[in-house]
Coordinates of C-alpha atoms and ligand atoms in Angstrom, one line a residue:
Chain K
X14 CA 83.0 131.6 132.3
X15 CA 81.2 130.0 135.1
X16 CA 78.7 127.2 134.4
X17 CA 80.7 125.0 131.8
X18 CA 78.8 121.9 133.2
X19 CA 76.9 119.8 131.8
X20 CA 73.9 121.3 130.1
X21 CA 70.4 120.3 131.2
X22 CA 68.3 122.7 128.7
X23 CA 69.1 124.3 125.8
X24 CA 67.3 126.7 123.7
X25 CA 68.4 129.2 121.1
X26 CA 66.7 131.8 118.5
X27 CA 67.3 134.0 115.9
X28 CA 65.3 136.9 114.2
X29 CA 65.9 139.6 112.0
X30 CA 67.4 142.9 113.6
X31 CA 64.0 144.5 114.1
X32 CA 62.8 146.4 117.2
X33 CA 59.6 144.7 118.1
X34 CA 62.1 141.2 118.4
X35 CA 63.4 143.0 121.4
X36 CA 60.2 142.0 123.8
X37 CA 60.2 138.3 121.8
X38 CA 63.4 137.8 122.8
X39 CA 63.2 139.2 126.4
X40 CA 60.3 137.3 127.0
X41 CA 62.0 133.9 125.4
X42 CA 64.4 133.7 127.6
X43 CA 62.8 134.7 131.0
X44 CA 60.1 132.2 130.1
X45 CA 63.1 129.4 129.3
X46 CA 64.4 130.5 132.8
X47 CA 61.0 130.5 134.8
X48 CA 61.5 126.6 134.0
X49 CA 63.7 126.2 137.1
X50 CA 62.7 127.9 140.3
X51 CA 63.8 132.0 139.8
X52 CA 62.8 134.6 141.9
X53 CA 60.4 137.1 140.0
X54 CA 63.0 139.5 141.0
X55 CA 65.6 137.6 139.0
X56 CA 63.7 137.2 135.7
X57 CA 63.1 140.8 135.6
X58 CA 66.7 141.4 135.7
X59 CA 67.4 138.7 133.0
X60 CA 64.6 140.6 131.3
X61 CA 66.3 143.9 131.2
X62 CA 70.1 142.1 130.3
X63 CA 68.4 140.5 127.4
X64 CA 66.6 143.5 126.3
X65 CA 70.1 145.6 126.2
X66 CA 71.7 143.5 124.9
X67 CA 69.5 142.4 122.0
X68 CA 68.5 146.3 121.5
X69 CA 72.4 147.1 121.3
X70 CA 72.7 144.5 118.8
X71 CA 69.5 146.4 116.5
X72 CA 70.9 149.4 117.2
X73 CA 74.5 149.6 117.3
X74 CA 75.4 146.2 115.5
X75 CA 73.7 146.6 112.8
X76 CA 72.3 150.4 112.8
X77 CA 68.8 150.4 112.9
X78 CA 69.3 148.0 109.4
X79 CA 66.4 145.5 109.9
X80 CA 68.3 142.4 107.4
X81 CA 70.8 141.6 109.9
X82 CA 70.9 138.5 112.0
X83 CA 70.1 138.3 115.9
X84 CA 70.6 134.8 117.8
X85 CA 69.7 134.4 121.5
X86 CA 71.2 131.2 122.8
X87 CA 70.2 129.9 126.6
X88 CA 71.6 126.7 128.1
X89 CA 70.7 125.5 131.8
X90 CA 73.8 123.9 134.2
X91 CA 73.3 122.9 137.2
X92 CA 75.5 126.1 138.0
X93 CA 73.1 128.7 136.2
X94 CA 71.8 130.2 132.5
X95 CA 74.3 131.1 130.3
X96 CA 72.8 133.6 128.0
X97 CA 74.6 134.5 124.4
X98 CA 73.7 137.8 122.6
X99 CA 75.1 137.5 118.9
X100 CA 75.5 139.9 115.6
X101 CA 77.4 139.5 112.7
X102 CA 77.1 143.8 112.4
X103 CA 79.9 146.6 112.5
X104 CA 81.8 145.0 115.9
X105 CA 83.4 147.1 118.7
X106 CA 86.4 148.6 118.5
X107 CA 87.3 149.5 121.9
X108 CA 85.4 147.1 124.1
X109 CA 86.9 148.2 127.9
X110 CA 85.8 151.6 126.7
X111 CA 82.4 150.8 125.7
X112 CA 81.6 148.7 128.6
X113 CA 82.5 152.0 130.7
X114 CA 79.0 153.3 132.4
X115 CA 77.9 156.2 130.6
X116 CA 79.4 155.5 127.4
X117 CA 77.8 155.9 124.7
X118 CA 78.2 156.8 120.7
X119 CA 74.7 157.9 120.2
X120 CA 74.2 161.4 122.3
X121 CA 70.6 160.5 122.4
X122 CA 71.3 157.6 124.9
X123 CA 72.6 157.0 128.3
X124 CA 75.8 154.3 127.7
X125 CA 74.0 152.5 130.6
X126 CA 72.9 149.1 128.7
X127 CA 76.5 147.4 129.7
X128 CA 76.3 148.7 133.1
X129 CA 72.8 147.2 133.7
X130 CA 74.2 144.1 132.0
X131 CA 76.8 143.4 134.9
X132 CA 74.5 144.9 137.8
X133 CA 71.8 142.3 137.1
X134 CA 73.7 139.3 135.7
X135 CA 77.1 137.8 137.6
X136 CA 79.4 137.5 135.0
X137 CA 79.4 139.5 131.2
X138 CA 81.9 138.6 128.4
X139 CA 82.3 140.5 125.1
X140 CA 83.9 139.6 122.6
X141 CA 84.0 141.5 119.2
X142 CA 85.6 142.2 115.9
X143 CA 85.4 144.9 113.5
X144 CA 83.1 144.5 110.6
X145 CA 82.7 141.2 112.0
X146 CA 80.0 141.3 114.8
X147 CA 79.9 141.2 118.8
X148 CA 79.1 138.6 121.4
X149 CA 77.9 139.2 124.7
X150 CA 77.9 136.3 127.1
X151 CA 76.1 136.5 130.2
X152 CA 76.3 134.0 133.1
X153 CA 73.3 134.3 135.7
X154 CA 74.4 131.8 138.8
X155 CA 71.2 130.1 140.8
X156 CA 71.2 130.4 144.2
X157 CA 70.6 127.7 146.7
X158 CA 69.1 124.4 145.4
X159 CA 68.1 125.8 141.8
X160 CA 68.7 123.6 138.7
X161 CA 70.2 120.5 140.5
Chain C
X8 CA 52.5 150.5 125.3
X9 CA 49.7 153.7 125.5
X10 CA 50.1 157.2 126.3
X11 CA 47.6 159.8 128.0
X12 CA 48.0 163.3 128.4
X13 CA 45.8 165.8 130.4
X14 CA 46.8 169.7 131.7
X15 CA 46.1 170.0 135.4
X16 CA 47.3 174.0 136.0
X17 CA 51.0 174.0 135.1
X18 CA 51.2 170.0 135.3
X19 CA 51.3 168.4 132.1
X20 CA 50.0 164.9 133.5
X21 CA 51.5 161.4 131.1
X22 CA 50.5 158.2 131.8
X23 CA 52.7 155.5 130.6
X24 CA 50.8 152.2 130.4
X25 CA 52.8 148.8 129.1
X26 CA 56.3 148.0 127.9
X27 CA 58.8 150.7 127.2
X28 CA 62.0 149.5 125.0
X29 CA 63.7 149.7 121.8
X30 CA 60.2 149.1 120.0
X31 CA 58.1 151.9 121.9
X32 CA 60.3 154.4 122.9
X33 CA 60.7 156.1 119.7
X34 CA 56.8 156.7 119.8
X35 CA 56.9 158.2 123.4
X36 CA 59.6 160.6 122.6
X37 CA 57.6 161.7 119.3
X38 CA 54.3 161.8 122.1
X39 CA 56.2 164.2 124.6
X40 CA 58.1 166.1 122.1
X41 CA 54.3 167.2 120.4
X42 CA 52.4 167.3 123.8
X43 CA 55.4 169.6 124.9
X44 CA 55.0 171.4 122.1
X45 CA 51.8 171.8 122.2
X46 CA 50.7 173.1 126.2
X47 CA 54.5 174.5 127.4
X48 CA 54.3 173.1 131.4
X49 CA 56.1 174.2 133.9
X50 CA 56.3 170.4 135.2
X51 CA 56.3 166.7 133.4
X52 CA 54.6 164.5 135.8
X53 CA 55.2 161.1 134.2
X54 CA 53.1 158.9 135.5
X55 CA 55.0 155.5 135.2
X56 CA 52.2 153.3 137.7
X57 CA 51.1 151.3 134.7
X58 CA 54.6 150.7 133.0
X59 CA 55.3 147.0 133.2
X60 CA 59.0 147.0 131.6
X61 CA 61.3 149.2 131.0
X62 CA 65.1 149.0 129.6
X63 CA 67.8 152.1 129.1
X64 CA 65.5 153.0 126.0
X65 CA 63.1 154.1 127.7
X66 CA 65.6 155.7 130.3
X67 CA 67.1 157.8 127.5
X68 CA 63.4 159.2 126.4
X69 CA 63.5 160.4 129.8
X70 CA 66.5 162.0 130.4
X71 CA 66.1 163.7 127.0
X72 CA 62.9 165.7 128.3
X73 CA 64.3 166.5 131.3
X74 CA 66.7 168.3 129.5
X75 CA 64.6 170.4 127.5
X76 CA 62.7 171.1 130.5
X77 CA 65.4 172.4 132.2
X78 CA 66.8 174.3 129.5
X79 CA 63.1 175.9 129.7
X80 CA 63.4 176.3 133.6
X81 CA 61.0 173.5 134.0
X82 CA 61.3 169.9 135.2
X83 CA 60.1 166.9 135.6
X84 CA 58.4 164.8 138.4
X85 CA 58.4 161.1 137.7
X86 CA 55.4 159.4 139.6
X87 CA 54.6 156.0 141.2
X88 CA 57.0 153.4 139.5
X89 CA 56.6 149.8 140.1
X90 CA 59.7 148.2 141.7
X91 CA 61.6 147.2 138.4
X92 CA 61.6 150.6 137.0
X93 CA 62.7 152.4 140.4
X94 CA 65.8 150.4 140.2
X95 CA 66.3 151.7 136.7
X96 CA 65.8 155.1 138.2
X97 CA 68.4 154.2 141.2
X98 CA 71.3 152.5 139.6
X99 CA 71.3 155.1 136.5
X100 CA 71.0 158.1 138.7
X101 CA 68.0 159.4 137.3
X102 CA 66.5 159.5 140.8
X103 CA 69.1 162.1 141.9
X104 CA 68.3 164.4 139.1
X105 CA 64.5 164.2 139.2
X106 CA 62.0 163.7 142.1
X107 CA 60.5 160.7 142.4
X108 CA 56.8 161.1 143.6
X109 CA 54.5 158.4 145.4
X110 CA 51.2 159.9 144.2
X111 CA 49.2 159.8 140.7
X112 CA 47.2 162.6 139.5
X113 CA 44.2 161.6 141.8
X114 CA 46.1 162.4 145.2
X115 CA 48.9 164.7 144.3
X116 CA 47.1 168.1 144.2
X117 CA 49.7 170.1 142.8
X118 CA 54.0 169.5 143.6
X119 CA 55.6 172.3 144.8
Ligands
ATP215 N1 76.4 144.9 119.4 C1 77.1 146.0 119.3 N2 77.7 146.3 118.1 C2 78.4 147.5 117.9 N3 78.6 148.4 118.9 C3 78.0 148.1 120.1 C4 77.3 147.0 120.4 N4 76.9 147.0 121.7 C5 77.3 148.1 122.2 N5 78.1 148.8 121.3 C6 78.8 150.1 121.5 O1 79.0 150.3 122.9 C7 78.4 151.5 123.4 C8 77.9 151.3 124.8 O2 76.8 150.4 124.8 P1 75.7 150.6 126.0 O3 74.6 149.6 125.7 O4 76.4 150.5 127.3 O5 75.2 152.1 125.8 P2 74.2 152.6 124.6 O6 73.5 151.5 123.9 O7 75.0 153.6 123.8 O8 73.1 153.4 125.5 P3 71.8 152.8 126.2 O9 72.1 151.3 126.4 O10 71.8 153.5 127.6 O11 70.7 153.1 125.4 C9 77.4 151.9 122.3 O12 77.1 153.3 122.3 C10 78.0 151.3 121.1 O13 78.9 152.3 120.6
MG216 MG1 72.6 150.0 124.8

């Protein structure tokens, strides 16, 4: 993944697997962010990434359990954030076929938090392993002078 | 986040006011489901002018009563969304199934 610099700014967190962590989380990192010149229009998209991906974490990683583990982790390069999503939960096992828009194995959702992960951020990696938990590494690139 | 109802004809008028994720969104389903319930519109107009945040949480509540509405013959109008949450409604296609109306309840006067 991009951004494999040197890191400037680093800043991680963890919480228990409860819903109302979703908007401390989302709000952590876009704060962390606003520290280097982002559009408005770019934290709200870091915003919604972190939101999916910590809510998929509550939700899927861990099913709605609230005694799991959730860490954020943010560093700064020069390049960019790179943002990491982490659960020790229940893991993935298809990951190509659960990144696919519309996916989803709850009926009552849409399958579109992956999808809104790679419209808004410019690179996603997931990695997971059954009964083992899922990352989700997102790379956000800065445009222009930003973070040198 | 804070919900408010009120029946204008057929027009069951919601207004959405704050953050709608994983934390709220289980509350405004429960909140539509009862008002639903409750005064049988014709049309949901979902007032989303005061919604600051929304994720695919809040999507999915969404798309959920649009589908019992339609089921019912109804639908659903979503009104005045603030930038973030039109691109929601864009890039999940939401905005191809529902209208998206540029009016609150003061202005709109009925939808056709
Ligand atoms: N952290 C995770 N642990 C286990 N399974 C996951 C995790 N994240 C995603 N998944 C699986 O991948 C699927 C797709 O995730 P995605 O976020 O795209 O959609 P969704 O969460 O089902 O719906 P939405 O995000 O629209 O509410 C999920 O339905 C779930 O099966
Ligand atoms: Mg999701």
């Amino acid at each position: 993944m991009a951004g494999e610099a040197q890191v400037k700014n680093s800043m991680a967190l963890e919480f228990l697997s409860l819903p109302e962590n979703v908007g401390l989380a989302r709000v952590a990192v876009a704060t962390f962010a606003a520290q280097v010149d982002m559009t408005l229009n770019e934290l709200e998209e870091i915003k919604v990434a972190v939101s999916e991906a910590v809510s998929n974490a509550i939700i899927h990683g861990y099913n709605g359990e609230p005694q799991g583990i959730v860490r954020v982790a943010v560093e700064r390069t020069e390049a960019g954030l790179v943002i990491t999503v982490e659960d020790k939960g229940c893991g993935i096992p298809d990951v190509a076929l659960a990144m696919q828009p519309a996916y989803s194995t709850d009926p009552e959702r849409m399958g579109l938090g992956f999808a809104f992960m790679q419209a808004f951020m410019d690179e996603l990696e997931v990695t997971s392993e059954l009964n083992r938990g899922t990352r989700v590494r997102m790379f956000k690139a800065f445009k222009g002078e930003i973070g040198k | 986040m804070q919900v408010f109802f009120s029946m204008e004809g057929k027009e069951l008028w919601v207004r959405v006011k704050g953050e709608v994720d994983l934390e709220s969104a289980d509350a405004l389903r429960r909140e539509l489901e009862a008002s639903l319930d409750h005064a049988h519109p014709e049309v949901l107009m979902l007032d989303l002018e005061g919604v600051t945040f929304m994720d695919s949480s809040g999507l999915g509540v969404i798309l959920g009563r649009y589908r019992r509405l339609k089921k019912q013959g109804g639908r659903v109008v979503i009104c005045r969304p603030q930038p973030q949450v039109r691109r929601l409604l864009e890039i999940s296609g939401l905005s191809k199934i529902m209208t998206i109306h540029p009016h609150g309840p003061e202005t709109a006067g009925g939808v056709d």
